[in-house]
Structures are given as structure tokens and as C-alpha cells.
Amino acid sequence: MTRNSAGLSFKHKLIIGTALLSPATLAGPASAQTGTDDIEEGDVIVVTGSILEAQQAAIAEKREAKNVVDVASADSVGRFPDENIAAALTRLPGVAVQRDQGQARYIQVRGAPNRWTSVSINGIPQTGTDEGSAGRAYRFDAVPAVLLSELRVNKSLTPNITAEAVTANVDLLTYSALGNEGFTASGDVGYGMMDLGDGEQRQGSLRLGWSDGTWGIVLGGSHYKREQVTDNREYGYSTGTDGTIAPTDIDVRSYLLDRETNGLYGDIEFQPVDGQVFHVRGIYTEFKDDEQRNAYQFELDEASSGTRTSTGGDLVNVPVDGAFNDAKYRNRNLILSTGADLEFDDWGLSAQLGYTRTENSTYLPLTLATTGGANNVSLTYDRSDPNFPVITGLYATDFDVDPITGDLINPRRGAAIDRFDPTSFNGFNFILPIVTETVSDSMTAKVDLYKQWDDFTVRFGGLFQQRDISGNIFNDAGIVPLAVIGQNVNDYAGSAPWDTGFPLGVSFTYTDNEALDDDQQRLLEQAGIDLSDLNPPQDFFDQKETIFAPYLMGEFELGDLQIIAGARAEYYKVRNSGTASTGGILTPLTFEDDYFDLFPSVNLRYNVSDDIVLRLAGLRGTARPAYAAVRIGSAINDVSEVIESGNPALKPEYTWGVDASFEWYLPGNGIFSVAAFHRWVDDVLYTGTQRVNSDAFDSDGIDRSNYLLSANFNGQSGTVSGVEFNVQHQFDFLPGALGGFGVQGGLTLLDGEFDALDAGGMVVTSDFPGLSDTIVNASVFYEKYGISARVSYQWRSDYIDTVGGLGIGDGEFRGAYENLDVTLRYKINDNFTVYADLANLTDEIYTAFDGTSDFPVEVEQIGARYMFGLRFDF
């Protein structure tokens, strides 16, 4: 395996990180007041609008926490150019992001697979759905950051937190209606542009609140939209004509996207007496992505003659494939809850009832077109830059005509042409329907109680949750020839040239995808064809999950030492229904499984002094397989004894872990911390081919336990470990204007691997998908005299790609990338602030490669983005 991150060992990086972030380089003279002098445990922290105050609020939360945790307050989030909470969370130590066409979608805490991070909203566990149900990972791009008051990353667990987490649980906290008395109004409006393609960017939010101390109501909403062009190149490889590894195809793409994120939030709270609060809350979020694809793939390896080498080529009679669509991606979340928080003299009760509905749908009728015969092209290409093989010459292809058969023979290079003709698709043109939908309905009941004595508190409670999940995966089994509905893709060729920042070598024009799709839908309806009906029955699944999880924990206050210890028990049951297709015969299948697990944990916090806190934690956690991964719907071949399906016998992954941290709360307002962790993980999930070894697919008396199954499996064991350095400090001890400067940043160093079996039963060792061995997050800010400015930088090293969270082997890597953002704020008065957000100023190019960076398989760019606007607060 070849890695392209810096060639330093983990040990060397650890030494460098310790030196760079040494406390001796950070401390300044003590100021008159520490950042937590006025904040006691249990106080309500009110953020009033400055970087310093937001930083103090988050640090105070971290200092008083019972576990290893990192916190971002809402105002801190608002001071970065982050359009959703995935981007906002990456400002915290050890959090990296996975992007889709440049936009943050998933997070990876401590570089681990995204499935190892669970999500709760106000303490109620959530689960994600994605295209084709490939993973449980939560779609953070569907949740606007402005709806939340606090983002809390629990890196060690306590028994009252769901055990469905290996590296972290992220708890998203909404605004409280009783947070401020009187009438409040806040929000923002903004407008800007995308550098690539000059598309517009806009955002707006409004939050209204009223409270008299007994009743409170808050209503909020947000909107964000961008019109984006995405440059994209994709390549395949094989042995060329000279024996070197050469490209098999050059796939040139331009995407036109309209992406939109909307959110609504409401909270009604009633407090008849102090310490007794009843609430009703509702959240609605949606992510909308309308994607027009223009793609031309030059099939170099199908040329009639010529040379195809790693550095360049000269080829005759090359077919060209086109791909066009106007796709609709949707992700919607409805989250409702009601409950009460009751506090009495020495005991308390918190109870919640919650309902969550998550819908994820993909409607992508992909129109595929091909050239043939006289419409094929001849070309020369140059691969001096592996990221950008350029077609240096494009030519027509001339033929002779066989006088007897009329066939075209003797292909040769014809006249030069300066652009690809989008009306030249004369081959087999058809619709590949990619239509999926996953719906999850979840009911939750959660109760937490505590009883307090002088130095001891006992907490106990439980959670009951039932989830009903139905959906389908994508299968390319069904197609619709365009001739069947009387459509010709050439009729939609346009004349507008591409917006691109990548070298092309030859020009292209946009196809009118919107008209193509509109006419296609009309023609399909007239022909009585519903594309969703082309999904085969074995691709659908219906699952019911039931979770019952009681817990018991004790908190011991022994002077400067606090101990939180206990255990959580979780009973999990799943009923999995689907259809087996065997030679055209459909058979319903059902598979049930259940298991009971104990998840102990202990967290120790020791106050060495007023400014230094040490923590040590041990825990056990789990991560459950994705819905599609355990589906029982299957295509069975009793002749070849092969099954294509999910694996209903999959077990969860389990972990034992330890965490330790050193936290120095700097004089004035800051923190320097070092946190280390280690996770031992068993039954690691990976993709492969093995014998079934169960009766899950048996029917009609046929034993299929020895058939070969290509699916996801439980591997052997693995480990993940790392060290996180974090610093936040404003140098307010400096004189005059210099006191406005400050820093915030983190360095995370990671290492990990796991063992699994390949198809031959041999042990294979692999890196974990998503594991970057280095993550850097650094900011320099200035805040004084009404000015608030920040320059922030992020970088992560390369990692194995896994959008769905599964993978094994050297496979496809995502290359290292960086982001540089600038935010500017000027406070006009107590009510109005003008701002400018400048994001991705490095104009980053995102790459994926096969084994080494010499062989990129995808290269992508979205360009910088700029937003200007006004914030208000009354």
C-alpha cells in the first residue's frame, strides 16, 4: 500500500505536535479575571455575540463535563462560513469531514469510519439514511447550523448516552424557549456567488422568541441555496500498447447543481415553578439537490488502432459515451418530541417521547448514449499531468465502404475538429433508471432519574426505541431504450460552452438536461412506463428494529476527584423481510435476530489545581450494520451456487476503549489540552465473498448454507489510536490593539488497521476506511473595536474512501486536501453586524486515486465561494 501523506512516523509526528503546541509557548501573563470565574456548574450560559464570549462558554462546558467532550457554541458556529453542521463540527479537535462535490456531508471523529459516530438531538438517538441505504451514517448536510444552540461531541461515553458509538456521540442541542425573558429576534440575510460558474449563493435565517419566565416560545427557520458548477474528471486504467499502465478512458464531466438546505424549529416551554419545565419541540429539515450531468467518456481502449501509453497516445476510431440527467436528490427529517425536566430538592426526573421520520430519495433517470461507426472520433492525448490527461487533438474518423457488405472498413484519422459534436450519438441510447427511496420511522421513550446525597449521586433510567425501515437499493437490471419512447438525445444538444477551471484541450457545450428530462417523463407516462417499477423485487427490504436499554450509574465526589461509573444494558432485536428471486421464482424470506449486551464505562476527572484537569475513561461501545447491508432480499443462482444479497447474519462491531486527557485552562480565557485514545474493535465490517454458513437463504428444502455470498461480513479485530492537541486563547493581556488577537486550533495524529479474510480465507490487513493519519485545524482571529476577523485553515491527509462506511484492501484513496477560509464581521451597533464569508480560497482540487497518486480515478473542483450579508439581534 502506498500512502502519500508526509513520510513521518506516528512517533515523530507526536513529538513535533507536542513541541509545536507546548504550553510554554501559549501562556501569557495572568489577567484580572479567568474565563470561568463567573460560571458555576448548573448556570445557564448566555452567549452575547463575541468570539471571546462564545469561546468562554464552550470552554466552561468542557471544563464541567463529566466525560471527555468537545463543545462548539452556536455563536462560534455563526462566525465561520459553514452552511451546515458537518462543516461546523470540523472546527473541533479530531473531527474530519467527507464531502460530496465539495460540500460537507458526513463527519469522521478521530478519523474513524463515519458509521462509528452516532447522533442524538436533545439526547434522543437518531439514525441516518442515504442513497440506496448504504449506511447508517447521519446526513449532516440536511441540518442547518443556525437551528442549534450547541454542538457537543462526546468522545467518551457515560451510561446515560447511547452505546451505539465507537469513537463518539454527537449531541445536537436546540434553543430553549426560556433562555431569555421578553421578546427576542435574531437572524441574518446574505447573498454571494460561487467563483466557478458565477452561480448565486444566498442564505437567510430568523429566530423569534418570547418568554415571561413561566411560558416561553421560540420559532426559527433558515434557508441556504447555492448554484454550483462542479468540474470532474474520472479515469480507468489497464496495460497499454507499450506494456505500461495507461488510461482506458478519459471521462470529462461538468455538473450544474442547485443545492438547497431548509429548516424549521419550534419550542414551547412551561415552567410553573423553578426547576420544573415541560416542553413540546419540533424540527423539520430538508436537503434538496437538483443535479444536471454532462459527461463525455472517450473509450481509449476500444480504439481500432494506435498507441496508448502512460504518457500519451495517438488513437484511431475511438467510441464516445455520453451521460446526461436532471437528477433529484432529497433528504428530509421530521423530529418531534415532548417531555418534562423536573428538579426537586435532591432528586430529579427527565422524560421524553420522540418521533423521528427520515426520508431519503434519489430519482436519477440517467440517459446513456454512444457513438458508432463514422461518428467515432480519432484523437491524440497528453498525460504529462496525471490529474489532467488532455486531448491535444480531436479528429473525425474516415472509412472505406466494403462494396459487397456495405460495412465501414479501414478506419483512419480524418479532418481536425475543434469541439465534440453533441449531436453525434448514433449508437444504442437508453435510460438507466436509478430510483431509490428509504424511509425510517422511529418512536422513542426515554426516562432519566437521579437521587443526590452529599457526595454521591445515583442516576438510572432507560430508553425504548422502535424503528421501521423500508427501502430499496439500486440495481442496473432494468433499462429503457430511447427508441421505445421515441426520444432522440441529439435533439437536446445546446450551444452554451462549459464553465470550467480544468484544462479541456477540446471544447464542449451543455445539453439541455431539463428539457430532456421533462420530455422523457411525458413520453414515459404516455408509454405506461414507471421507472420505479423496474427495480427488481429482491432489491427491496423491510426491517423492524427494537431496542430496550436500561442503565445505572453513580457519581462520586471525593474532593478534587470525581468518578462516574456504571453500565448500560441493551437488548436489540431485528426482523428482516425481503424477497428471494431464484430463476424468476419469487419467494418471501424472513430472518430474525436478537442479542443482549452490557456496556460498562467509567470516567474519572481530577482537578489537579484551579487551572488543570486530568481525565481518564474506559468504555465499551458498538456500531450496528447498515440497513442494506443486512437485507435478506436476494438473487439466488442454484446452478452456480452464488447469491447476490445483503448478509442478514451480520453482527454489530464492538469496541473496548480508553481515553485520557490533560486540560490546562489558561489564565484569562483559553485552554490547552492533549487527549489520547485507543480503541480495540472486534467483528469489523468489510466487503468480500464468503460461504453463507447459515440457513437464512434456505427455501423449498434447498440447503444454500455453502453457497458463495458477495456481501458485507464481520472480520476479525482492529485497533485505532491517536493523540489530539487543542489550543484556544485570546491574547487579551497584550497592550492596546494587540489584545484583540487570538488563536484556535488542533492537531490530531492517528493510526489504525484491522484484519479480515479475503475470498480465499487468507487474512488481509487494511487501513480503516476514512482514517486520515493527520488532521489539522488552525485559526487566527482578531476581535476588538467592533471588528471580528478570522482566518481558518484545515488539512487532512489521504484516506481510504468509503461513503457507505465499508471497504477493505488498497482500493480507492481520497487524496489529502486543505481549505482556507476568511470571515469578517463589523459590529455597527448592539443590534446590527455586517459580515463577509470567503470560503475555499485555495480553490481546492479534490482527488481520488487507485493505490498511488500517479493513477487518479477522480479529480474534482468547485471553486471558492463568497457571501456578504447582515446579522441582526434584538
GROMACS .gro file of C-alpha atoms in nm, residues 21 26 51-52 54-60 62 69-73 76 80 91-93 664-673 725-731 741-746 777 779 781 790:
model
   49
   21LEU     CA    1   0.172   2.314   2.099
   26LEU     CA    2   0.097   2.958   2.488
   51ILE     CA    3  -1.569   3.525   1.976
   52LEU     CA    4  -1.429   3.554   2.327
   54ALA     CA    5  -1.854   3.210   2.271
   55GLN     CA    6  -1.515   3.057   2.337
   56GLN     CA    7  -1.556   3.101   2.713
   57ALA     CA    8  -1.899   2.936   2.703
   58ALA     CA    9  -1.767   2.630   2.518
   59ILE     CA   10  -1.462   2.603   2.743
   60ALA     CA   11  -1.676   2.626   3.057
   62LYS     CA   12  -1.592   2.132   2.858
   69VAL     CA   13  -1.602   1.613   2.536
   70ASP     CA   14  -1.557   1.899   2.289
   71VAL     CA   15  -1.816   2.173   2.253
   72ALA     CA   16  -1.900   2.440   1.995
   73SER     CA   17  -2.147   2.710   2.090
   76SER     CA   18  -1.894   3.029   1.747
   80PHE     CA   19  -1.744   3.055   1.031
   91ARG     CA   20  -1.374   2.320   1.371
   92LEU     CA   21  -1.348   2.089   1.673
   93PRO     CA   22  -1.040   1.877   1.751
  664TRP     CA   23  -0.490   2.336   3.116
  665TYR     CA   24  -0.732   2.628   3.143
  666LEU     CA   25  -0.510   2.922   3.054
  667PRO     CA   26  -0.513   3.242   3.254
  668GLY     CA   27  -0.773   3.472   3.108
  669ASN     CA   28  -0.987   3.283   2.865
  670GLY     CA   29  -0.824   2.991   2.692
  671ILE     CA   30  -0.738   2.624   2.704
  672PHE     CA   31  -0.456   2.395   2.605
  673SER     CA   32  -0.535   2.025   2.604
  725PHE     CA   33  -0.376   1.862   2.063
  726ASN     CA   34  -0.607   2.159   2.110
  727VAL     CA   35  -0.549   2.526   2.190
  728GLN     CA   36  -0.784   2.824   2.224
  729HIS     CA   37  -0.664   3.158   2.356
  730GLN     CA   38  -0.718   3.529   2.306
  731PHE     CA   39  -0.414   3.735   2.400
  741PHE     CA   40  -0.551   3.874   1.861
  742GLY     CA   41  -0.614   3.507   1.942
  743VAL     CA   42  -0.565   3.152   1.820
  744GLN     CA   43  -0.775   2.842   1.800
  745GLY     CA   44  -0.664   2.512   1.654
  746GLY     CA   45  -0.595   2.147   1.681
  777ASN     CA   46  -0.742   2.272   1.215
  779SER     CA   47  -0.741   2.968   1.317
  781PHE     CA   48  -0.861   3.567   1.490
  790ARG     CA   49  -1.076   3.516   1.145
   0.00000   0.00000   0.00000
